[in-house]
Coordinates of C-alpha atoms in Angstrom, one line a residue:
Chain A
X1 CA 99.4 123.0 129.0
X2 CA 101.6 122.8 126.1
X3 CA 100.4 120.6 123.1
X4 CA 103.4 118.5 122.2
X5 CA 103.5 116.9 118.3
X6 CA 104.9 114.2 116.4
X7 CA 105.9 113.5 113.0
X8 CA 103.2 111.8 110.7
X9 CA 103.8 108.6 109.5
X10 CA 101.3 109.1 106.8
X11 CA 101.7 112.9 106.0
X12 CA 98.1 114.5 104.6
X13 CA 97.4 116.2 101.2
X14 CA 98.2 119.9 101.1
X15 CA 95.1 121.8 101.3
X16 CA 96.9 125.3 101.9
X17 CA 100.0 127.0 103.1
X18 CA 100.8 129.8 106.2
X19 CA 103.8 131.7 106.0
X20 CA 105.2 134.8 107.6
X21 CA 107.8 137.6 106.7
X22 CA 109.6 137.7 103.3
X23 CA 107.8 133.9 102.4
X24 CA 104.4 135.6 103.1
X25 CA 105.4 138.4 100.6
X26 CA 107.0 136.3 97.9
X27 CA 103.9 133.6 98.2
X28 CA 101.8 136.8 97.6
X29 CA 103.5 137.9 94.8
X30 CA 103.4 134.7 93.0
X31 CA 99.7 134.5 93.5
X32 CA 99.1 137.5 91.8
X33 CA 101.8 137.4 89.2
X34 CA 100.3 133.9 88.3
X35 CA 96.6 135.1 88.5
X36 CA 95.8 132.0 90.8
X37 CA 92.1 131.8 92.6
X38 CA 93.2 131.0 95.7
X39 CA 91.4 132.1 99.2
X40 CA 94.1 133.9 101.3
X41 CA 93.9 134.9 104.4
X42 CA 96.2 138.0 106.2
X43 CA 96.6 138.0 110.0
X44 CA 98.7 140.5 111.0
X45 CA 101.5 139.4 113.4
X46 CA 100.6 135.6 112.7
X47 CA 101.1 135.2 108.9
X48 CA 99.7 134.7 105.8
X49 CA 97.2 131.7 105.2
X50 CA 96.4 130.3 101.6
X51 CA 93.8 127.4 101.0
X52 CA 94.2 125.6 97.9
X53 CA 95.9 122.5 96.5
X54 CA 97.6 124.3 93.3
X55 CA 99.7 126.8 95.5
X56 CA 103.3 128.3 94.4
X57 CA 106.1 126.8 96.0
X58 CA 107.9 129.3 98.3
X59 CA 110.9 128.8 101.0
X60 CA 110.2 128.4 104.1
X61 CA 106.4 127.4 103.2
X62 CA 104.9 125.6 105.8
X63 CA 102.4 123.4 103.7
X64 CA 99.0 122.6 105.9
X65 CA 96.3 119.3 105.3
X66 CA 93.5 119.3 106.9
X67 CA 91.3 117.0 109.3
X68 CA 88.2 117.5 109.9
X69 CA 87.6 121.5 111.0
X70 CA 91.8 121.8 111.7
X71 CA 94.4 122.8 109.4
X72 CA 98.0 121.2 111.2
X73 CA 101.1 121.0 109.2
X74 CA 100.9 118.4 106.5
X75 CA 104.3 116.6 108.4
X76 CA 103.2 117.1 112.0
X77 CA 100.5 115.5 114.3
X78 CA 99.3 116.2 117.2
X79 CA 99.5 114.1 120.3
X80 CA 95.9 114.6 121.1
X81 CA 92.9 113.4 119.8
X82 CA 91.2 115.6 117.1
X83 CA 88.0 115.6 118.9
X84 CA 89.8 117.4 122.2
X85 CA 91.4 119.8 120.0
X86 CA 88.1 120.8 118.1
X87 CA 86.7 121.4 121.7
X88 CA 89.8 123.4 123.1
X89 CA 90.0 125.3 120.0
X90 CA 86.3 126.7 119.6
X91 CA 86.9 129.0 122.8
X92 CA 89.6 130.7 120.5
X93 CA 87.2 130.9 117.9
X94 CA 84.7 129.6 115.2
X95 CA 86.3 126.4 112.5
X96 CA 87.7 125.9 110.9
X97 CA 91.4 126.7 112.2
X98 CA 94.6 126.4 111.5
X99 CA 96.5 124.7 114.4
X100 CA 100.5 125.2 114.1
X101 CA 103.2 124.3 116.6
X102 CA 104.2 126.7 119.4
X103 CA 100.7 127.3 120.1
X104 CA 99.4 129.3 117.4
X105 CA 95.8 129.2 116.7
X106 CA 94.4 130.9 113.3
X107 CA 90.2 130.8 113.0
X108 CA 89.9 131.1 109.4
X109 CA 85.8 132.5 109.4
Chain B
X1 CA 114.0 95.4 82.9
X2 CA 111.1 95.3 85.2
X3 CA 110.9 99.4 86.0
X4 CA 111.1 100.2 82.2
X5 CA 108.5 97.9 81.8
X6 CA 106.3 99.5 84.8
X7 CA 107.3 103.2 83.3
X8 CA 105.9 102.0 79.6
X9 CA 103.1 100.4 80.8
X10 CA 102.3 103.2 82.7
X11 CA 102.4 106.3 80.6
X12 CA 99.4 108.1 80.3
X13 CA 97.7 105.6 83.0
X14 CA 96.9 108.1 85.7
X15 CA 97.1 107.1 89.0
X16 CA 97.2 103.5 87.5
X17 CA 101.0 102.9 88.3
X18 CA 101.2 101.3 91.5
X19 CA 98.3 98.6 89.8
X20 CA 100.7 98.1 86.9
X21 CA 103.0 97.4 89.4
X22 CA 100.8 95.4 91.8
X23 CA 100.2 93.2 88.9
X24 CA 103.9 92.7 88.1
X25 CA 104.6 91.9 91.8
X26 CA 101.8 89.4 91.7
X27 CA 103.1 87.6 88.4
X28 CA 106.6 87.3 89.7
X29 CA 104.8 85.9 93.1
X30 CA 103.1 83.4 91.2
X31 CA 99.8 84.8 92.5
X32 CA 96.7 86.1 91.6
X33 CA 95.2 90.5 91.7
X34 CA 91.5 91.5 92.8
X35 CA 91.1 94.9 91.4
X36 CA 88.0 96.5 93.1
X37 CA 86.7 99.9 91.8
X38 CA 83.6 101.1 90.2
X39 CA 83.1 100.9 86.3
X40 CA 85.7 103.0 83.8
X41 CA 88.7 103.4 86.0
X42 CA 91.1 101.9 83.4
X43 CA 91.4 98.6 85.6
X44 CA 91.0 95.9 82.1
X45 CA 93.6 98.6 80.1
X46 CA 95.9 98.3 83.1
X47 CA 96.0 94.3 83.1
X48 CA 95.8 94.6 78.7
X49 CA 99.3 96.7 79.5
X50 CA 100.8 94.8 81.7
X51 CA 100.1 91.6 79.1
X52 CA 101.6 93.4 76.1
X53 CA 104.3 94.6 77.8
X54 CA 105.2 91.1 79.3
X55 CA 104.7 89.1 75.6
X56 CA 102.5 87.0 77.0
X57 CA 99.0 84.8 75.5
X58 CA 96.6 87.2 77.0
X59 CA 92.9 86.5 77.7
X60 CA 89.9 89.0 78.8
X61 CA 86.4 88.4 79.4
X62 CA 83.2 89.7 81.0
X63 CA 81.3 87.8 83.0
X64 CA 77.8 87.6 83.9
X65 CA 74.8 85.3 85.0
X66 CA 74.6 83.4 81.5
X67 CA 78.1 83.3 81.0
X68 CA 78.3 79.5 79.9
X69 CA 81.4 77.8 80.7
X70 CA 82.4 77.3 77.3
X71 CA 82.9 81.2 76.7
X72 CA 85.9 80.9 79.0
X73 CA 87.7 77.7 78.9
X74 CA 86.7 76.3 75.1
X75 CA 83.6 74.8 73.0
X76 CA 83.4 71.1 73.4
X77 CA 85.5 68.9 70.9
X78 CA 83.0 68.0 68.4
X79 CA 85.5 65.4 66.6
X80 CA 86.2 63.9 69.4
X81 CA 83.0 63.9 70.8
X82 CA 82.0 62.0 67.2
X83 CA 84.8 59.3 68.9
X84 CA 83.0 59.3 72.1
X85 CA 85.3 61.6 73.9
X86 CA 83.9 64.2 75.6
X87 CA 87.1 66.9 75.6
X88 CA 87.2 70.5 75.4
X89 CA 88.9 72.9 72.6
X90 CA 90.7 75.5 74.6
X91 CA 93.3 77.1 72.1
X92 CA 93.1 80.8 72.0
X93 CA 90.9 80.4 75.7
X94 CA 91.3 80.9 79.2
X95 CA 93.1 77.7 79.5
X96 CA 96.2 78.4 77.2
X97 CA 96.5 81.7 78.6
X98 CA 99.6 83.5 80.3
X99 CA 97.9 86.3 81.4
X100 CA 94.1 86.5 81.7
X101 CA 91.9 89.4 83.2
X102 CA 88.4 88.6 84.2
X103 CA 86.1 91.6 84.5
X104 CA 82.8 91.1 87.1
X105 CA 84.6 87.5 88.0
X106 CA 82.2 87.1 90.9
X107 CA 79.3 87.6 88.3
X108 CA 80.2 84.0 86.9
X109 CA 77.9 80.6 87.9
X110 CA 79.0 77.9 90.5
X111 CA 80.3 75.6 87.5
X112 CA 82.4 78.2 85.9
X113 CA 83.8 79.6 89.4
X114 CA 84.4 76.0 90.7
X115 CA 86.6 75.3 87.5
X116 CA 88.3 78.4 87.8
X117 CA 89.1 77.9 91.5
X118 CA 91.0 74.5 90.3
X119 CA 93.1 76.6 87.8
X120 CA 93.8 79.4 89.5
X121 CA 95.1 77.4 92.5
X122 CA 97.0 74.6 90.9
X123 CA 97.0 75.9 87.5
X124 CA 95.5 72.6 85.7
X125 CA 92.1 72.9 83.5
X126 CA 89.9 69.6 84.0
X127 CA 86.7 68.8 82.0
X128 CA 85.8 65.7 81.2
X129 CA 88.6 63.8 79.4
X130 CA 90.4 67.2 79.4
X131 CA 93.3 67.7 81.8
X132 CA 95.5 70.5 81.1
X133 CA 98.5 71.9 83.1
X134 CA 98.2 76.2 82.5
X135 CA 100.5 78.3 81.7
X136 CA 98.9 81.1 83.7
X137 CA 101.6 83.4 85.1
X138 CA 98.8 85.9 86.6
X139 CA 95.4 86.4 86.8
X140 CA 93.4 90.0 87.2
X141 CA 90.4 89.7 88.4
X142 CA 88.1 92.6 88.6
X143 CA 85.2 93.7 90.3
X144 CA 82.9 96.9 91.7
X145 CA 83.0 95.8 94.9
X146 CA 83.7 92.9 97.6
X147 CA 81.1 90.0 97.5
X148 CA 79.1 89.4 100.6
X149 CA 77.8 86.1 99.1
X150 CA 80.1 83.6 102.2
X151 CA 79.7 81.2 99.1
X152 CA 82.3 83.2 97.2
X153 CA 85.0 84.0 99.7
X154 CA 86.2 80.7 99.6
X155 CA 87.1 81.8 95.7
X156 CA 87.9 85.9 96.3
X157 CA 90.6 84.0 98.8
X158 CA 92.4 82.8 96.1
X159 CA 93.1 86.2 94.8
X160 CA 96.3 87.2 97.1
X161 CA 96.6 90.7 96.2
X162 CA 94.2 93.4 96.9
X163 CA 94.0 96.6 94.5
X164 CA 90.9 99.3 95.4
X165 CA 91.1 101.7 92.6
X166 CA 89.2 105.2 93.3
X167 CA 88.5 107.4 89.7
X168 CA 91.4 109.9 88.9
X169 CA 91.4 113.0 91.1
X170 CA 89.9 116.2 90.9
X171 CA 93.4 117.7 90.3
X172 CA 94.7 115.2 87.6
X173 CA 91.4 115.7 85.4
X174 CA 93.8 117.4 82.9
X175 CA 96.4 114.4 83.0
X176 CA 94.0 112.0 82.4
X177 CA 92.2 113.8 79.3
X178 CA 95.7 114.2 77.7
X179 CA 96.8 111.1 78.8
X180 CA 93.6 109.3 77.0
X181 CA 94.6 110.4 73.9
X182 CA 98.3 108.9 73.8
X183 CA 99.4 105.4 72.5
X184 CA 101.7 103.9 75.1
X185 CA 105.0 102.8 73.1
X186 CA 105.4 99.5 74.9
X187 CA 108.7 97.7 73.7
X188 CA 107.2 94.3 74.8
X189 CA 109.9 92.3 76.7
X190 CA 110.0 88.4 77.1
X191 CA 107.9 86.2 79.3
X192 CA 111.4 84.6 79.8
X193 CA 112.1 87.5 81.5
X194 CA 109.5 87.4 83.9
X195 CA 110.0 83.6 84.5
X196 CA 114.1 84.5 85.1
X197 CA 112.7 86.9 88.0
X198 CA 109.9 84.5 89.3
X199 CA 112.4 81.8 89.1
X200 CA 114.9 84.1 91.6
X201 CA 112.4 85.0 93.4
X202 CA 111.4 81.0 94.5
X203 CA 114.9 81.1 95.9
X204 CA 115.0 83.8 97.8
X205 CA 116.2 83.4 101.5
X206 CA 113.0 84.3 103.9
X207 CA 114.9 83.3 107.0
X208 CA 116.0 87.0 107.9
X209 CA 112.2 88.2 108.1
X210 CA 110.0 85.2 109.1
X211 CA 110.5 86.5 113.0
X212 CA 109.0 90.0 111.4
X213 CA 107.1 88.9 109.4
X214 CA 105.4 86.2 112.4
X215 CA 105.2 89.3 115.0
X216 CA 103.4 91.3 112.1
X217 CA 100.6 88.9 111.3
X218 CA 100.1 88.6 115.3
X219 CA 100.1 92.3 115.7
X220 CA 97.3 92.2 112.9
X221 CA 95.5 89.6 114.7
X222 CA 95.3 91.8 117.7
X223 CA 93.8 94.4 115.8
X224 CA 91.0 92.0 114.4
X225 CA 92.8 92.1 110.7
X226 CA 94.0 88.7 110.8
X227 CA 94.8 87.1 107.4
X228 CA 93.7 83.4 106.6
X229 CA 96.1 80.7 107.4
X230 CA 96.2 80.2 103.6
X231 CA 96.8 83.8 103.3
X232 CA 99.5 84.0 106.0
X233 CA 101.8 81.3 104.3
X234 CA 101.3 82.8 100.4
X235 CA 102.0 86.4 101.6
X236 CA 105.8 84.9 101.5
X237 CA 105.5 84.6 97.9
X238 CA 105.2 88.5 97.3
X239 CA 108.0 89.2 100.0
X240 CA 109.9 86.6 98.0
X241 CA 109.1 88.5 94.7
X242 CA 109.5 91.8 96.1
X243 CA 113.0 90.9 97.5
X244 CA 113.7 89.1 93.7
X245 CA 112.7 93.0 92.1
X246 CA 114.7 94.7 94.8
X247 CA 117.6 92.3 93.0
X248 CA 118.1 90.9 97.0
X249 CA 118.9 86.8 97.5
X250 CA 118.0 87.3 101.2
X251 CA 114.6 89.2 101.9
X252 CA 115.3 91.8 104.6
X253 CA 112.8 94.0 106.8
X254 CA 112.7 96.5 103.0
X255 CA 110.4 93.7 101.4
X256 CA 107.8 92.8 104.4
X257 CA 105.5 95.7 102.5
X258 CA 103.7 93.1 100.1
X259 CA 102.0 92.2 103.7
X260 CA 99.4 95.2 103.2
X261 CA 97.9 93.8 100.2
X262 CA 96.8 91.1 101.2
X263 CA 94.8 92.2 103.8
X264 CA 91.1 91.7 102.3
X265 CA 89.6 94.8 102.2
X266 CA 90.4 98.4 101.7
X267 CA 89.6 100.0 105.1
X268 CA 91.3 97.2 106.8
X269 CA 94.5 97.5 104.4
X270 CA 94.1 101.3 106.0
X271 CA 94.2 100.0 110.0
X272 CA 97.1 97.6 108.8
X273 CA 99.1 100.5 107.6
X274 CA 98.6 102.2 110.6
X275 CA 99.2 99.2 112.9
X276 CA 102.5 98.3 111.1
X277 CA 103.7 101.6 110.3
X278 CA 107.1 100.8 112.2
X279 CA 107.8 97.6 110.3
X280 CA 106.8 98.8 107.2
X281 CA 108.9 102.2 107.9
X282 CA 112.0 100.2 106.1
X283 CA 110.3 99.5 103.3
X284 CA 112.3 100.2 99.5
X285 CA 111.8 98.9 96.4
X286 CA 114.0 100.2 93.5
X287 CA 111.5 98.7 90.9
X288 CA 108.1 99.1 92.3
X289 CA 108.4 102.0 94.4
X290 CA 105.3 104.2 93.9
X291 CA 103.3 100.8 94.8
X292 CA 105.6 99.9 98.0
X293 CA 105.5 103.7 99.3
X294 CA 101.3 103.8 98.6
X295 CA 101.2 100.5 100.7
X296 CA 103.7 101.3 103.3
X297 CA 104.1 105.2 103.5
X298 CA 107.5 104.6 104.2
X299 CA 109.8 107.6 104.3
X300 CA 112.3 106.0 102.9
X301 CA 111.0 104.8 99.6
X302 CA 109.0 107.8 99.5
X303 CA 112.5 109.6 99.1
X304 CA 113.2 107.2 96.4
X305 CA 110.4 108.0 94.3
X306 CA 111.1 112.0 94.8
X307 CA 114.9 111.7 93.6
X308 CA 114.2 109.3 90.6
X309 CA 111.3 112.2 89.6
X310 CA 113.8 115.3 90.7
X311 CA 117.1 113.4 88.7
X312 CA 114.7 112.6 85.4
X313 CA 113.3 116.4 85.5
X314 CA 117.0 117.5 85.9
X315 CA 117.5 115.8 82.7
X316 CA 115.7 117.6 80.7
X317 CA 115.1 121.7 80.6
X318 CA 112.4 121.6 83.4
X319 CA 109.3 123.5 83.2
X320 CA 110.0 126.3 86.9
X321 CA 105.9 125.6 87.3
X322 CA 107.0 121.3 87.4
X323 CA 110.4 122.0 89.3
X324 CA 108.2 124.2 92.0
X325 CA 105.8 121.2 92.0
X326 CA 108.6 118.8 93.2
X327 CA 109.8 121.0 95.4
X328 CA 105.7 121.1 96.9
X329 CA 105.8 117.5 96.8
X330 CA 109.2 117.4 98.8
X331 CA 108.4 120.0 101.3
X332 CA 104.8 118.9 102.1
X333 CA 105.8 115.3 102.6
X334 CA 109.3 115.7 104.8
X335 CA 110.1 118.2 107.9
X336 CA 113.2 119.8 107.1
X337 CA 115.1 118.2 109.5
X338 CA 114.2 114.8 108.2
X339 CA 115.4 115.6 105.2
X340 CA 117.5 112.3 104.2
X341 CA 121.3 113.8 102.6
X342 CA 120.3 112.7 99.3
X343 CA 116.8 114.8 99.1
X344 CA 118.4 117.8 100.7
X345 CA 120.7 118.0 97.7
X346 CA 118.3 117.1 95.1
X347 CA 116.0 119.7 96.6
X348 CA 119.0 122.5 96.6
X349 CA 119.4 121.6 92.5
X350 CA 116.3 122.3 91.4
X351 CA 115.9 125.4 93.6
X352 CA 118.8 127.0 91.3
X353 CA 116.9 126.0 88.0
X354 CA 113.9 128.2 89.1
X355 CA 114.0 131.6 88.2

């Protein structure tokens, strides 16, 4: 079943960033140029995911908060309770995750 | 007037704006601030601001279980007493004062607490022969945490509007240590001023938003946050005062915000944002905007807030590392296709000043 999402009244704190393509590159970039300690994480075909509050900004960022064990973007909820998620997305993998619309499910250990 | 006032009073305060600004609502209201947070979070400098930057007679004290009532409101007269008059001596105290803040206020005994009660409700001092109309305009009161003493509710009731203050965050360490080292230039304005405002503010036109405002204090009742009777009918006051900063004769569904403060406590305030997050989805405030966008995450003033930061950094010769943490701020708060016109712009100008 498709997981449909809303837009958050109350958006969350950004606690990390995904990106793909030429964002994912420049983000990079300004990570290293900047010498930032921040934890980032490559998955090839799916993006780039950095944790962190201080991050770079970038176009076409998509920034991510975080509830409990899932990552969501920091604009977006979604329309099922976080507890249903947590169990529907431990078959995919172990927490915590990053949960982004159209499906895609990043485990980040 | 009002919004340089907040700004001045404000610099180098972090995280303290919306208080500062809680505080001004609350003196244009007529009504009285509980600040609850634990000890050192700025919440006595905050009220001292606020009082300078008003002009006002300003009066602080700390209470505790010996406090003695004549710490607060004045030694007895001894001349008159001499006469046979038992009177109190109140210049420079609580009495006289325009603005007071009164740190640990629940700390105080049942004869200072019931005297205070009768001034902060109908602002008149009585002791003895002594009876003494008050110019308090507001009064702080401050505390580290909620009393669960029944005895005292009837008194935390008086105090309208509800501030919980958390220490600065992990991230703004570095503001605050700079920012603790700063004298705040505060061009002090008149009390006048502030009476002009309060004086609009009584004549403000509710009408518009009593049908909101009545289906939002049911819709709190249904979710067990129901305010006081008492609490229902002052709440008006701050949507009065709101509507007066806004610069609006006629309240309008923008100024029914004021409604979250006065919930009692802070994890109710929380459900109450949740539970009225489409009234309170109109919210603006042109004056107090970081405190109506904390208290009502409304998208709207939340935009307001980001284009008065964006146009004052466009001012100056911004720092790319502040224009890229604007453009964060933007980007992690609004979905790009909620972007309102005005933002979208902003948001295109200071992409051109980064390198």
């Amino acid at each position: 079943m498709k997981l449909s999402w809303s837009s958050r009244a109350h958006p969350l704190a950004i606690e990390g960033a995904w990106a793909q393509g030429a964002a994912a590159q420049q983000l990079q970039r300004k990570i290293r140029e900047r010498g930032l300690n921040l934890q980032c994480l490559d998955f090839p075909e799916q993006g780039l995911v950095v944790l962190g509050d201080d991050l770079p900004w970038v176009e076409q960022l998509t920034y991510l908060g975080r509830q409990g064990q899932i990552y969501t973007p920091t604009v977006l909820q979604p329309d099922l309770p976080l507890e249903w998620l947590a169990e529907g997305l431990a078959r995919k993998g172990p927490p915590p995750w990053v949960l982004l619309p159209e499906g895609r499910v990043l485990s980040l250990r | 007037m009002i919004l340089e006032l907040v700004e001045q009073c404000s610099q180098g305060l972090v995280e303290r704006r919306t208080l500062v600004e809680a505080i001004v609502l609350a003196a244009v209201a007529g009504e009285h601030v509980l600040v609850i947070g634990p000890p050192g979070t700025a919440k006595s400098e905050a009220a001292r601001r606020v009082a300078r930057g008003l002009g006002g007679r300003y009066f602080e004290y700390l209470l505790g279980k010996f406090s003695e009532p004549s710490e607060l409101f004045g030694p007895v007269d001894l001349r008159k007493l001499k006469e046979g008059v038992l009177e109190t001596a109140t210049q420079g105290m609580l009495p006289e004062a325009e603005i007071a803040f009164l740190d640990e206020v629940f700390a105080g005994s049942t004869a200072i607490l019931n005297s205070l009660l009768t001034l902060l409700n109908e602002r008149v001092f009585r002791r003895g022969g002594t009876r003494l109309n008050c110019p308090l305009r507001v009064c702080i009161g401050a505390s580290n945490a909620l009393p669960e003493d029944e005895s005292l509710a009837a008194f935390a009731d008086r105090f309208l509007v509800r501030c919980f203050v958390e220490p600065v965050s992990d991230s703004l360490l570095e503001s605050l240590l700079a920012g603790g080292r700063q004298a705040p230039a505060i061009q002090p304005c008149s009390l006048t001023d502030l009476d002009e405002v309060a004086r609009r503010a009584k004549t403000v036109d509710l009408t518009p938003v009593v049908p909101l405002l009545a289906n939002a204090l049911r819709r709190l009742r249904r979710e067990g946050l129901g305010l006081s009777d008492r609490r229902s009918v002052r709440v008006q006051n701050l949507i009065a005062a709101a509507a007066a900063l806004a610069g609006r004769d006629q309240a309008c569904p923008a100024d029914l915000w004021p409604l979250v403060l006065a919930v009692p406590t802070a994890s109710e305030q929380q459900m109450a944002r949740q539970a009225l997050h489409e009234v309170l989805a109109e919210s603006d405030n042109p004056s107090l905007y970081r405190l109506a966008e904390e208290v009502s995450a409304g998208q709207k003033v939340r935009a307001r807030r980001l284009i008065e930061a964006g146009q004052k950094l466009l001012a100056e010769h911004p720092d790319p590392l502040r224009v890229e943490g604007l453009l964060r701020d933007i980007d992690g708060h609004f979905a790009p296709d909620q972007l309102p016109p005005e933002l979208t712009e902003l948001r295109a100008q200071l992409k051109v000043r980064l390198p």
